Coordinates of C-alpha atoms in Angstrom, one line a residue:
M1 CA -40.2 77.9 13.0
T2 CA -38.4 75.3 10.7
E3 CA -35.9 75.9 8.0
E4 CA -36.4 74.5 4.5
I5 CA -33.9 73.4 1.9
S6 CA -32.8 76.5 0.0
L7 CA -34.2 76.8 -3.5
L8 CA -31.0 78.5 -4.6
P9 CA -28.8 76.5 -6.9
P10 CA -26.6 74.0 -5.1
P11 CA -23.0 75.3 -4.5
S12 CA -20.7 74.8 -7.5
L13 CA -17.1 73.6 -7.3
E14 CA -16.0 77.2 -7.8
E15 CA -17.9 78.2 -4.7
R16 CA -17.2 75.3 -2.4
H17 CA -14.7 72.4 -2.4
S18 CA -17.6 69.9 -2.0
G19 CA -19.8 71.6 -4.7
V20 CA -21.1 70.3 -8.0
P21 CA -19.5 70.7 -11.4
V22 CA -21.1 73.3 -13.7
R23 CA -21.9 70.5 -16.2
L24 CA -24.2 68.9 -13.6
A25 CA -25.7 72.0 -12.2
K26 CA -29.1 71.6 -13.8
E27 CA -29.2 67.9 -12.9
A28 CA -28.4 68.7 -9.3
V29 CA -31.3 71.1 -9.0
E30 CA -33.7 68.6 -10.5
A31 CA -32.4 65.9 -8.2
R32 CA -32.8 68.1 -5.1
D33 CA -36.2 69.2 -6.2
R34 CA -37.4 65.6 -6.5
L35 CA -36.1 64.9 -3.0
V36 CA -37.9 68.0 -1.6
R37 CA -41.2 66.9 -3.2
H38 CA -41.0 63.6 -1.3
R39 CA -40.1 65.1 2.0
T40 CA -42.6 65.4 4.9
L41 CA -40.1 66.1 7.6
P42 CA -39.2 69.7 8.4
Q43 CA -35.6 70.5 7.4
S44 CA -34.8 71.2 11.0
R45 CA -36.5 71.5 14.4
P46 CA -35.6 72.9 17.8
R47 CA -33.1 70.8 19.7
Q48 CA -34.5 68.9 22.6
R49 CA -31.1 68.8 24.4
G50 CA -28.3 71.2 24.8
V51 CA -24.8 70.6 23.5
R52 CA -23.9 66.9 23.8
L53 CA -20.7 66.9 25.8
P54 CA -17.9 64.4 25.3
P55 CA -18.1 61.5 27.8
D56 CA -16.6 62.2 31.3
I57 CA -16.1 65.9 30.4
T58 CA -17.9 68.7 32.3
L59 CA -19.2 71.8 30.7
D60 CA -16.5 73.9 32.4
V61 CA -13.7 71.7 31.1
F62 CA -15.3 71.6 27.6
E63 CA -15.6 75.3 27.4
Q64 CA -11.9 75.7 28.4
A65 CA -10.9 73.1 25.9
V66 CA -12.7 74.9 23.1
Q67 CA -11.1 78.2 24.1
D68 CA -7.7 76.6 24.0
L69 CA -8.2 75.0 20.6
R70 CA -9.6 78.3 19.2
A71 CA -6.4 80.0 20.4
A72 CA -4.3 77.4 18.6
I73 CA -5.9 77.2 15.2
G74 CA -8.3 80.2 15.0
R75 CA -11.6 81.0 16.5
E76 CA -13.4 80.6 13.1
N77 CA -12.1 77.0 12.8
V78 CA -13.8 75.6 15.9
E79 CA -17.6 75.6 15.9
V80 CA -19.6 74.3 18.9
N81 CA -22.6 72.2 17.8
D82 CA -25.4 74.1 19.6
K83 CA -27.7 74.9 16.7
A84 CA -30.6 73.1 15.1
L85 CA -29.6 69.9 13.3
V86 CA -30.2 70.2 9.6
D87 CA -30.2 67.0 7.5
G88 CA -29.9 68.8 4.2
W89 CA -29.3 66.5 1.2
Y90 CA -26.3 65.0 -0.6
L91 CA -24.7 68.2 -1.9
E92 CA -25.6 70.3 1.2
H93 CA -25.0 67.7 4.0
P94 CA -24.3 68.0 7.7
N95 CA -21.0 67.6 9.4
T96 CA -22.5 67.3 12.8
H97 CA -24.5 64.1 12.6
D98 CA -25.8 61.4 10.1
A99 CA -28.3 62.9 7.7
F100 CA -29.7 59.4 7.3
H101 CA -30.2 58.9 11.0
I102 CA -31.3 55.4 11.8
V103 CA -31.7 56.3 15.6
D104 CA -33.0 59.6 17.0
Q105 CA -31.5 62.5 15.1
E106 CA -30.0 64.0 18.3
E107 CA -28.4 60.7 19.5
L108 CA -25.2 60.4 17.4
V109 CA -24.2 64.1 17.4
S110 CA -20.9 65.9 17.8
S111 CA -20.2 68.5 20.6
A112 CA -18.1 70.6 18.1
V113 CA -16.7 70.6 14.6
V114 CA -13.1 71.5 13.9
F115 CA -11.6 72.6 10.6
P116 CA -7.8 72.1 10.5
G117 CA -6.0 73.6 7.6
S118 CA -2.8 71.5 7.4
A119 CA -1.2 68.4 8.7
E120 CA 0.5 70.6 11.3
E121 CA -2.9 71.8 12.6
V122 CA -4.2 68.2 12.6
Q123 CA -1.2 67.4 14.8
Q124 CA -2.2 70.3 17.1
V125 CA -5.8 69.0 17.4
V126 CA -4.6 65.5 18.2
R127 CA -2.3 66.8 21.0
W128 CA -5.2 68.9 22.3
A129 CA -7.5 65.8 22.3
N130 CA -4.9 63.9 24.3
K131 CA -4.6 66.7 26.8
Y132 CA -8.3 66.8 27.5
S133 CA -9.2 63.1 26.8
I134 CA -11.8 64.2 24.2
P135 CA -12.7 61.7 21.4
I136 CA -12.1 63.1 17.9
Y137 CA -13.6 61.8 14.7
P138 CA -12.0 62.7 11.4
I139 CA -14.1 63.0 8.3
S140 CA -13.0 63.9 4.8
I141 CA -16.2 65.2 3.3
G142 CA -18.9 63.5 5.5
R143 CA -20.8 61.8 2.6
N144 CA -20.2 58.3 3.7
V145 CA -24.0 57.9 3.2
G146 CA -25.5 54.5 4.1
Y147 CA -22.6 53.9 6.5
G148 CA -23.1 56.6 9.1
G149 CA -22.2 59.8 7.3
A150 CA -20.4 62.4 9.5
A151 CA -21.7 61.0 12.9
P152 CA -19.3 60.3 15.7
R153 CA -19.6 56.8 17.1
V154 CA -19.4 58.2 20.7
P155 CA -22.0 60.9 21.1
G156 CA -20.4 64.2 22.0
G157 CA -17.2 63.4 20.2
V158 CA -15.5 66.2 18.2
V159 CA -15.7 65.9 14.4
L160 CA -12.6 66.9 12.5
D161 CA -13.9 68.1 9.1
L162 CA -10.6 67.8 7.2
G163 CA -12.1 68.7 3.8
R164 CA -13.3 72.2 4.6
R165 CA -9.8 73.7 4.5
M166 CA -7.6 70.7 3.3
H167 CA -8.8 70.2 -0.3
R168 CA -5.8 70.7 -2.5
I169 CA -4.8 68.5 -5.4
L170 CA -1.1 68.5 -4.6
S171 CA 0.2 66.7 -7.7
L172 CA -1.1 65.6 -11.1
D173 CA 1.6 63.6 -12.9
A174 CA 0.6 62.7 -16.5
Q175 CA 3.8 60.8 -17.1
N176 CA 3.5 58.6 -14.0
A177 CA -0.4 58.6 -14.3
S178 CA -0.7 59.5 -10.6
C179 CA -1.9 62.2 -8.2
V180 CA -1.6 63.3 -4.6
V181 CA -4.7 64.7 -2.9
E182 CA -5.8 66.0 0.5
P183 CA -9.0 64.7 2.2
G184 CA -11.3 67.3 0.8
V185 CA -10.7 66.5 -2.9
T186 CA -13.9 64.9 -4.3
Y187 CA -14.2 62.8 -7.4
F188 CA -15.9 65.7 -9.1
R189 CA -13.0 68.0 -8.3
L190 CA -10.3 65.7 -9.4
Y191 CA -12.1 64.9 -12.7
E192 CA -12.8 68.5 -13.5
E193 CA -9.2 69.5 -12.8
I194 CA -7.9 66.8 -15.1
Q195 CA -10.2 68.0 -17.8
R196 CA -9.2 71.6 -17.2
Q197 CA -5.5 70.7 -17.7
G198 CA -6.3 68.5 -20.7
L199 CA -4.4 65.6 -19.2
P200 CA -4.7 62.1 -20.7
L201 CA -5.9 60.5 -17.5
W202 CA -9.0 58.8 -16.1
I203 CA -10.1 58.6 -12.5
D204 CA -12.1 55.7 -11.1
T205 CA -15.3 56.9 -9.4
P206 CA -18.0 55.2 -7.3
D207 CA -21.7 55.6 -8.2
L208 CA -21.9 59.1 -6.8
G209 CA -19.1 61.6 -7.5
G210 CA -19.3 63.9 -4.5
G211 CA -17.3 61.7 -2.1
S212 CA -13.7 62.1 -1.0
V213 CA -11.2 60.3 -3.2
L214 CA -9.0 59.8 -0.1
G215 CA -11.9 58.9 2.3
N216 CA -13.5 56.4 0.0
A217 CA -10.1 54.6 -0.5
C218 CA -9.5 54.5 3.3
D219 CA -12.9 52.9 3.7
R220 CA -12.0 50.4 0.9
G221 CA -14.7 51.6 -1.4
V222 CA -14.9 50.5 -5.0
G223 CA -15.5 51.8 -8.5
Y224 CA -16.1 50.2 -11.9
T225 CA -13.1 50.7 -14.2
P226 CA -10.1 48.3 -14.2
Y227 CA -8.8 50.5 -11.4
G228 CA -11.9 49.9 -9.4
D229 CA -10.3 48.7 -6.1
H230 CA -9.5 52.1 -4.7
F231 CA -7.3 51.1 -1.8
A232 CA -5.3 48.7 -4.0
N233 CA -4.6 51.6 -6.4
H234 CA -3.4 54.0 -3.7
C235 CA 0.3 54.7 -3.5
G236 CA 1.7 56.5 -0.5
M237 CA 0.2 58.1 2.6
E238 CA 0.9 60.9 5.0
V239 CA -0.6 60.1 8.4
V240 CA -0.9 61.9 11.7
L241 CA -0.7 59.2 14.5
P242 CA -2.8 59.3 17.7
N243 CA 0.1 60.8 19.6
G244 CA 0.5 63.7 17.1
E245 CA 3.5 62.4 15.3
L246 CA 3.6 62.5 11.5
L247 CA 4.4 59.4 9.4
R248 CA 4.8 58.8 5.7
T249 CA 4.3 55.3 4.2
G250 CA 5.9 53.6 1.2
M251 CA 8.7 55.3 -0.6
G252 CA 7.6 58.6 1.1
A253 CA 9.4 57.4 4.2
M254 CA 12.7 58.2 2.4
P255 CA 13.4 61.9 2.0
G256 CA 13.9 63.1 -1.6
P257 CA 16.8 65.2 -2.7
D258 CA 17.1 68.7 -1.2
G259 CA 14.1 68.2 1.0
A260 CA 11.7 67.4 -1.8
D261 CA 9.2 64.5 -1.6
N262 CA 10.7 61.2 -2.7
P263 CA 10.4 61.0 -6.5
T264 CA 9.1 57.4 -6.4
W265 CA 6.5 58.0 -3.7
Q266 CA 3.6 57.5 -6.2
S267 CA 5.5 54.9 -8.3
F268 CA 6.0 52.1 -5.8
Q269 CA 3.6 51.3 -2.9
H270 CA 6.0 49.7 -0.5
A271 CA 9.2 50.7 1.4
F272 CA 11.7 48.5 3.1
G273 CA 10.3 46.3 5.9
P274 CA 6.7 45.7 6.8
S275 CA 4.0 47.2 4.6
I276 CA 1.9 49.2 7.0
D277 CA -0.5 51.1 4.8
G278 CA -3.3 48.6 5.4
I279 CA -3.6 49.3 9.1
F280 CA -4.8 52.8 8.2
S281 CA -7.7 51.6 6.1
Q282 CA -11.0 50.9 8.0
S283 CA -9.3 51.6 11.3
N284 CA -8.8 54.3 13.9
F285 CA -5.0 54.1 14.0
G286 CA -4.2 57.4 12.3
I287 CA -5.5 60.4 10.3
V288 CA -4.6 60.3 6.7
T289 CA -3.8 63.9 5.5
K290 CA -2.3 63.1 2.1
M291 CA -2.7 60.1 -0.2
G292 CA -1.3 59.2 -3.6
F293 CA -3.3 57.3 -6.3
H294 CA -2.5 55.7 -9.6
L295 CA -4.7 57.0 -12.4
M296 CA -5.7 55.2 -15.6
P297 CA -4.6 56.2 -19.1
P298 CA -7.7 56.7 -21.3
V299 CA -8.7 53.9 -23.5
E300 CA -11.5 53.0 -25.9
N301 CA -14.5 51.4 -24.2
Q302 CA -17.9 50.1 -24.8
S303 CA -20.6 49.7 -22.1
Y304 CA -23.6 47.4 -22.5
C305 CA -26.1 45.3 -20.6
F306 CA -27.8 41.9 -20.7
T307 CA -31.2 41.0 -19.3
F308 CA -32.2 37.6 -18.1
Q309 CA -35.8 36.5 -17.8
K310 CA -36.1 34.4 -14.7
D311 CA -35.2 34.8 -11.1
D312 CA -33.9 31.2 -11.2
D313 CA -31.3 32.2 -13.8
F314 CA -29.3 33.8 -10.9
E315 CA -27.0 30.8 -10.2
Q316 CA -26.1 30.3 -13.8
I317 CA -25.4 33.9 -14.4
V318 CA -22.9 34.0 -11.5
D319 CA -21.2 30.8 -12.8
I320 CA -20.9 32.2 -16.3
I321 CA -19.3 35.5 -14.9
R322 CA -16.7 33.6 -12.9
P323 CA -14.5 32.3 -15.7
L324 CA -15.0 35.4 -17.8
A325 CA -13.7 37.5 -14.9
Q326 CA -10.9 35.1 -14.0
Q327 CA -9.7 35.1 -17.6
R328 CA -9.8 38.9 -17.7
I329 CA -12.3 38.8 -20.6
L330 CA -14.7 41.1 -18.7
G331 CA -13.1 44.5 -18.7
N332 CA -14.2 45.9 -15.4
I333 CA -16.0 45.1 -12.2
P334 CA -19.5 44.4 -13.6
Q335 CA -22.8 44.9 -11.8
L336 CA -25.6 42.4 -11.6
R337 CA -28.8 44.0 -10.5
H338 CA -32.3 42.8 -9.8
V339 CA -34.8 44.4 -12.1
I340 CA -36.5 46.2 -9.2
Q341 CA -33.4 48.5 -9.4
E342 CA -34.6 49.6 -12.9
L343 CA -37.7 50.9 -11.2
N344 CA -36.2 52.9 -8.3
V345 CA -33.5 54.5 -10.4
T346 CA -36.2 56.2 -12.4
G347 CA -36.6 58.5 -9.4
R348 CA -40.3 57.6 -9.1
P349 CA -41.8 56.7 -5.7
R350 CA -42.9 53.2 -4.9
S351 CA -46.5 54.4 -4.8
D352 CA -46.3 54.7 -8.6
F353 CA -45.9 51.0 -8.8
H354 CA -47.5 49.6 -5.6
G355 CA -50.5 50.4 -3.5
G356 CA -50.7 49.8 0.2
P357 CA -48.1 48.7 2.8
G358 CA -45.4 46.1 2.5
P359 CA -42.9 45.3 -0.3
M360 CA -43.8 45.0 -3.9
T361 CA -44.8 41.5 -5.1
R362 CA -42.9 39.8 -7.9
D363 CA -45.9 40.2 -10.2
E364 CA -46.0 43.9 -9.6
V365 CA -42.3 44.2 -10.3
A366 CA -42.6 42.3 -13.5
A367 CA -45.6 44.3 -14.7
A368 CA -43.9 47.6 -14.0
A369 CA -40.6 46.5 -15.6
K370 CA -42.5 45.5 -18.7
E371 CA -43.2 49.2 -19.4
L372 CA -39.5 50.2 -19.1
P373 CA -37.0 50.2 -21.9
L374 CA -35.4 46.9 -21.1
G375 CA -38.8 45.2 -20.8
E376 CA -39.8 42.4 -18.5
C377 CA -36.9 40.5 -16.9
A378 CA -35.5 39.4 -13.6
W379 CA -31.8 40.4 -13.7
V380 CA -29.7 43.0 -15.5
F381 CA -26.0 42.7 -16.0
Y382 CA -24.1 45.9 -16.7
G383 CA -20.6 45.6 -18.1
T384 CA -17.9 47.6 -20.0
Q385 CA -15.1 46.4 -22.3
Y386 CA -11.8 48.3 -22.8
G387 CA -9.2 48.4 -25.5
P388 CA -8.9 48.9 -29.3
P389 CA -12.2 48.5 -31.2
E390 CA -11.2 45.1 -32.7
S391 CA -10.3 43.8 -29.2
I392 CA -13.6 45.1 -27.8
A393 CA -15.5 43.4 -30.6
S394 CA -13.8 40.1 -30.0
Q395 CA -14.3 40.3 -26.3
L396 CA -18.0 41.0 -26.7
E397 CA -18.5 38.0 -29.0
V398 CA -17.1 35.8 -26.2
V399 CA -19.3 37.4 -23.6
K400 CA -22.4 37.2 -25.8
K401 CA -21.7 33.5 -26.6
A402 CA -21.3 32.8 -22.9
F403 CA -24.6 34.5 -21.8
S404 CA -26.5 33.0 -24.8
Q405 CA -26.5 29.7 -22.8
I406 CA -29.2 31.3 -20.7
P407 CA -32.5 31.1 -22.6
G408 CA -34.2 34.4 -23.2
S409 CA -31.1 36.6 -22.5
R410 CA -31.0 39.9 -24.4
F411 CA -28.2 42.3 -25.2
F412 CA -28.4 46.1 -25.3
L413 CA -26.0 48.9 -26.3
P414 CA -26.5 52.5 -25.1
E415 CA -27.9 53.4 -28.5
D416 CA -30.7 50.8 -28.0
V417 CA -32.2 52.6 -25.1
P418 CA -33.5 56.2 -24.5
P419 CA -31.0 58.8 -23.4
T420 CA -32.5 58.9 -20.0
H421 CA -31.9 55.2 -19.3
Y422 CA -29.6 54.1 -16.6
L423 CA -27.2 52.4 -19.1
H424 CA -26.0 55.8 -20.2
S425 CA -25.1 56.7 -16.6
R426 CA -23.2 53.4 -16.2
A427 CA -21.3 54.2 -19.4
L428 CA -20.1 57.5 -17.9
V429 CA -19.1 56.0 -14.6
C430 CA -17.3 53.1 -16.3
A431 CA -15.3 55.6 -18.3
G432 CA -14.3 57.5 -15.1
V433 CA -16.8 60.3 -15.3
P434 CA -18.5 61.1 -11.9
V435 CA -22.3 61.6 -11.9
L436 CA -25.3 62.1 -9.7
R437 CA -27.8 59.6 -11.1
E438 CA -27.8 57.3 -8.1
L439 CA -29.5 59.9 -5.9
D440 CA -32.8 59.1 -7.7
W441 CA -33.6 55.9 -5.8
L442 CA -33.9 57.9 -2.6
N443 CA -37.3 59.0 -3.9
W444 CA -38.7 55.5 -3.4
V445 CA -40.0 56.4 0.0
P446 CA -40.8 59.7 1.7
N447 CA -37.8 61.3 3.6
G448 CA -35.7 58.7 1.8
A449 CA -32.6 57.4 3.6
H450 CA -30.7 54.1 3.3
L451 CA -28.4 51.6 5.0
F452 CA -26.1 49.3 3.1
F453 CA -25.7 45.7 3.9
S454 CA -22.5 44.5 2.2
P455 CA -21.4 40.9 2.6
I456 CA -18.8 39.1 0.6
A457 CA -19.3 35.7 -1.0
P458 CA -17.3 33.4 -3.3
T459 CA -18.2 33.8 -7.0
R460 CA -20.0 30.5 -7.2
G461 CA -23.6 30.1 -8.1
H462 CA -24.6 28.0 -5.2
D463 CA -23.0 30.4 -2.6
A464 CA -24.6 33.3 -4.3
R465 CA -28.0 31.7 -4.2
V466 CA -27.7 30.8 -0.5
L467 CA -26.6 34.3 0.4
H468 CA -29.4 35.9 -1.8
E469 CA -32.1 33.7 -0.2
I470 CA -31.0 34.6 3.4
I471 CA -31.1 38.3 2.5
A472 CA -34.4 38.0 0.6
A473 CA -36.2 36.1 3.4
A474 CA -35.0 38.6 6.0
H475 CA -36.2 41.6 3.9
A476 CA -39.6 39.9 3.5
R477 CA -40.0 39.2 7.2
H478 CA -39.3 42.8 8.1
G479 CA -41.4 44.3 5.3
F480 CA -38.7 45.9 3.0
D481 CA -38.2 45.8 -0.7
L482 CA -35.0 44.1 -1.6
F483 CA -32.6 46.1 -3.9
P484 CA -29.6 43.9 -4.6
T485 CA -26.6 45.0 -6.6
L486 CA -23.8 42.5 -7.0
C487 CA -20.3 43.6 -7.9
V488 CA -19.0 40.3 -9.3
A489 CA -15.3 39.6 -9.7
G490 CA -13.5 36.4 -10.6
R491 CA -13.3 34.9 -7.1
E492 CA -15.4 37.0 -4.9
M493 CA -18.5 39.2 -5.2
H494 CA -19.7 42.1 -3.1
Y495 CA -23.4 41.7 -2.5
I496 CA -24.8 45.2 -1.8
A497 CA -28.3 45.3 -0.4
N498 CA -29.7 48.8 -0.1
I499 CA -32.2 49.1 2.6
L500 CA -34.4 52.2 1.9
Y501 CA -36.4 53.6 4.8
D502 CA -38.4 56.7 5.8
R503 CA -36.2 58.5 8.4
G504 CA -39.4 60.2 9.6
D505 CA -41.0 56.8 10.5
V506 CA -39.7 55.5 13.9
D507 CA -41.2 52.1 13.4
E508 CA -39.6 51.7 10.0
K509 CA -36.2 52.7 11.3
K510 CA -36.5 50.1 14.1
R511 CA -37.5 47.4 11.5
A512 CA -34.4 48.4 9.5
I513 CA -32.2 47.9 12.5
R514 CA -33.7 44.5 13.2
L515 CA -33.2 43.5 9.6
M516 CA -29.6 44.5 9.7
R517 CA -28.9 42.7 13.0
E518 CA -30.6 39.5 11.7
M519 CA -28.8 39.5 8.3
I520 CA -25.3 40.1 9.9
A521 CA -25.8 37.1 12.2
A522 CA -27.5 34.8 9.7
C523 CA -24.9 35.5 6.9
A524 CA -22.0 35.1 9.3
A525 CA -23.3 31.7 10.3
R526 CA -22.8 30.6 6.7
G527 CA -19.4 32.3 6.4
F528 CA -20.5 35.5 4.6
G529 CA -19.0 38.5 6.3
E530 CA -19.6 42.2 5.6
Y531 CA -16.7 44.1 4.1
R532 CA -18.0 47.5 5.3
T533 CA -20.9 48.6 7.5
H534 CA -22.7 51.4 9.2
L535 CA -21.0 52.6 12.4
L536 CA -23.8 51.4 14.7
F537 CA -23.4 47.8 13.4
A538 CA -19.6 47.7 13.3
D539 CA -19.2 46.0 16.7
Q540 CA -21.4 43.1 15.7
V541 CA -19.7 42.8 12.3
A542 CA -16.2 43.0 13.8
R543 CA -17.1 40.2 16.3
T544 CA -18.3 37.9 13.5
Y545 CA -14.6 37.6 12.5
S546 CA -14.1 35.5 15.5
W547 CA -11.7 32.7 14.5
G548 CA -9.1 31.8 17.1
D549 CA -11.2 33.2 20.0
Q550 CA -11.3 36.7 18.5
A551 CA -7.6 36.7 17.5
L552 CA -8.1 39.4 14.9
M553 CA -10.0 41.7 17.4
R554 CA -7.3 41.1 20.1
F555 CA -4.6 42.0 17.6
N556 CA -6.5 45.2 16.6
E557 CA -6.9 46.2 20.2
T558 CA -3.3 45.6 20.9
I559 CA -2.3 48.0 18.1
K560 CA -4.9 50.5 19.2
D561 CA -3.7 50.5 22.8
A562 CA -0.1 50.9 21.7
L563 CA -0.7 53.7 19.3
D564 CA -3.5 55.4 21.2
P565 CA -3.1 54.8 24.9
N566 CA -5.4 57.7 25.8
G567 CA -8.1 56.3 23.4
V568 CA -8.9 59.7 21.7
L569 CA -8.9 58.8 18.0
A570 CA -12.3 57.7 16.8
P571 CA -13.1 55.2 19.5
G572 CA -15.4 52.5 18.3
R573 CA -14.9 53.2 14.6
N574 CA -15.0 49.9 12.7
G575 CA -15.6 48.1 16.0
I576 CA -12.2 48.9 17.5
W577 CA -12.4 50.3 21.0
P578 CA -9.5 51.6 23.1
Q579 CA -9.0 50.2 26.6
R580 CA -10.7 53.0 28.4
F581 CA -13.9 52.4 26.5
R582 CA -14.0 48.6 26.5
G583 CA -16.5 46.9 28.7
R584 CA -18.2 50.1 29.6
E585 CA -21.5 49.6 27.7
W586 CA -20.2 51.2 24.5
E587 CA -20.2 48.1 22.4
L588 CA -23.4 47.2 20.5
G589 CA -24.3 43.6 19.6
E590 CA -27.0 41.5 18.0
S591 CA -29.5 42.2 20.7
D592 CA -29.2 46.0 20.6
V593 CA -32.2 46.9 18.5
E594 CA -33.8 49.8 20.3
M595 CA -30.7 52.0 20.6
D596 CA -32.7 54.9 22.1
H597 CA -29.5 55.7 24.1
I598 CA -26.0 55.1 22.9
G599 CA -23.4 54.6 25.7
P600 CA -23.3 53.7 29.4
T601 CA -26.5 53.8 31.3
K602 CA -24.9 56.2 33.8
M603 CA -24.5 58.8 31.0
L604 CA -28.2 58.6 30.4
A605 CA -29.0 59.0 34.0
D606 CA -26.6 62.0 34.2
S607 CA -28.2 63.6 31.2
L608 CA -31.7 63.3 32.7
A609 CA -30.6 64.6 36.1

């Protein structure tokens, strides 16, 4: 018998640290119900295998290790992963595996999930992992959707769910415009607490507000206000190292008076000597248990969008954005989206616009877009200006004049479109208000899941066109609709291609893997590298940064082996493997498409014996 998604309201922030704000409760129910209507997979099914043990660990040793850890941090804080795997949905997601599994659901699974309640308990878990040589994988919330979710890279690894018990907002300083948070603090939670206290502060949020503030910054995620570079706007970390020692970075390394935290910890990012914070982002060199952030004072703002009629306008659009961004005329990190995004963000399935297999044709996209509020077009630019009203007005005149060079461009304010249009959601996000709207595009296909392909290119029209053509051709070859969103800054742009697939369709999942493998290689050959990727593609991406005979990788491995000689902390995360795993069939490359089994062949043979 299979379980189904509960039709009870999703958990609120008052009920669960990862819940939804009351203001979004109705929207959350509607979003969930749309996803349920497009689901054909059962919510769970009986496991085909028993507990997936950590590599080189026998059942007897595993059971003893679990018993020891329960004695150290509490029986209720260590759960063996022996139950049915439930994919859930965004607000009720798993911490045992990737809800958007691109390989078999039971392949990348944990052996257990641990819930430490403090930095001291994290230290205990790390020392335990070293004692038993068990890989541990910290997660903050587990909503790193599109990049692997909560899955461990090594099957059978133990997941440290930091957010379950470590979700305090430790400081909110209105004068310094800063905060300190633990891993389980979501954008929703931080925003709502600021509103509750009536503080004159904004947060910067990504498209969805349920992720961890700390976790997103450590993965170098982005938002859309002037504080949109989340890691750049962090200030101070507390980190548990792979040997169990505790470290503070920046001014936090200097004790404050009478044992208090240093009063400048959230004021100045650096300390004396090397600045080491960066090695704890997109790495497996430490577990961040506290992190400080600069917050933005509130300011008047105006969101808007432009539409452009032709696909061939693309190069000129990018070349117009570049000087506007370099001169700081554009107020935020704007988005440039293809008009097909206007279709899928409605929450309607592709079948409403397209019959039969394969991706939509350009004519079908144009015909469908013609019926939407922005009308027929090819590209949509979403921007926001900040400052006093007179400053916003003058900035907008400059932006309008620049884009008027493109024939047929049109300008829209939020009041020009219906209240349900996506522009209103962008206006909230660009004013630091976390929302749920981006969930709607998962309804494009049944059992909607997605992968992000996220290369970086210079903000030059020619480079943008070359990159776009590589990605578009690959999508066409593998039979996927292309959903491009470009976050365009003055010198570089993040090209985010969202690959939507049916996680119940084995063939479609394999085609998505082939598409990713091909794009990583083809883009790297032209110098376009991913800034962030799904955990199963991290080895291939890491190896594309190969200058100097893999000098960067050798440097990362040297640090890894020095800090983590037993190789227990998140082996393989971001393509960095400790010595005991290297060269033992754990790494995955361009030719690894099937991925029916992750890890050494011997492990597969042992599991079948």
